[in-house]
Amino acid sequence: MNRPVMFFSRNLSYERPKMELATFHGAVQLAQQLDEPIHLLRERVTSKGGTTYAALTSMEVNDVANAIVRAVHAASS
């Protein structure tokens, strides 16, 4: 198991993932009701200097989107 997975499996309580899944579920429901692209909602609700902005910036700097694409391609090969 790699380090990040080990960290999260040891440091997250059972309740926290339930809360995160509920948040994700609510976001999906909201996105399904939108009449506009979801990136516009994300831009409206993300505060510069906030936690979401920090996380998204970190993912962009670390090329997470392309890592996910590569993982999907690897899994489908």
C-alpha angles and dihedrals in degrees: 000000000000124000100257092050091048090049094052095043090054100038106042120082122223091251096053096063088049089055091047092050091050090051091049091048091052091049091051091050091050092047091052090058096050123109092199137058113288093233088069091057090048091051091050096050100039114094116207106245092023128119096260091050091049092049094047092047091050091050091049093049090049093047093237094161092060091044089056091048090050091049092051091049091048091050092050095049 
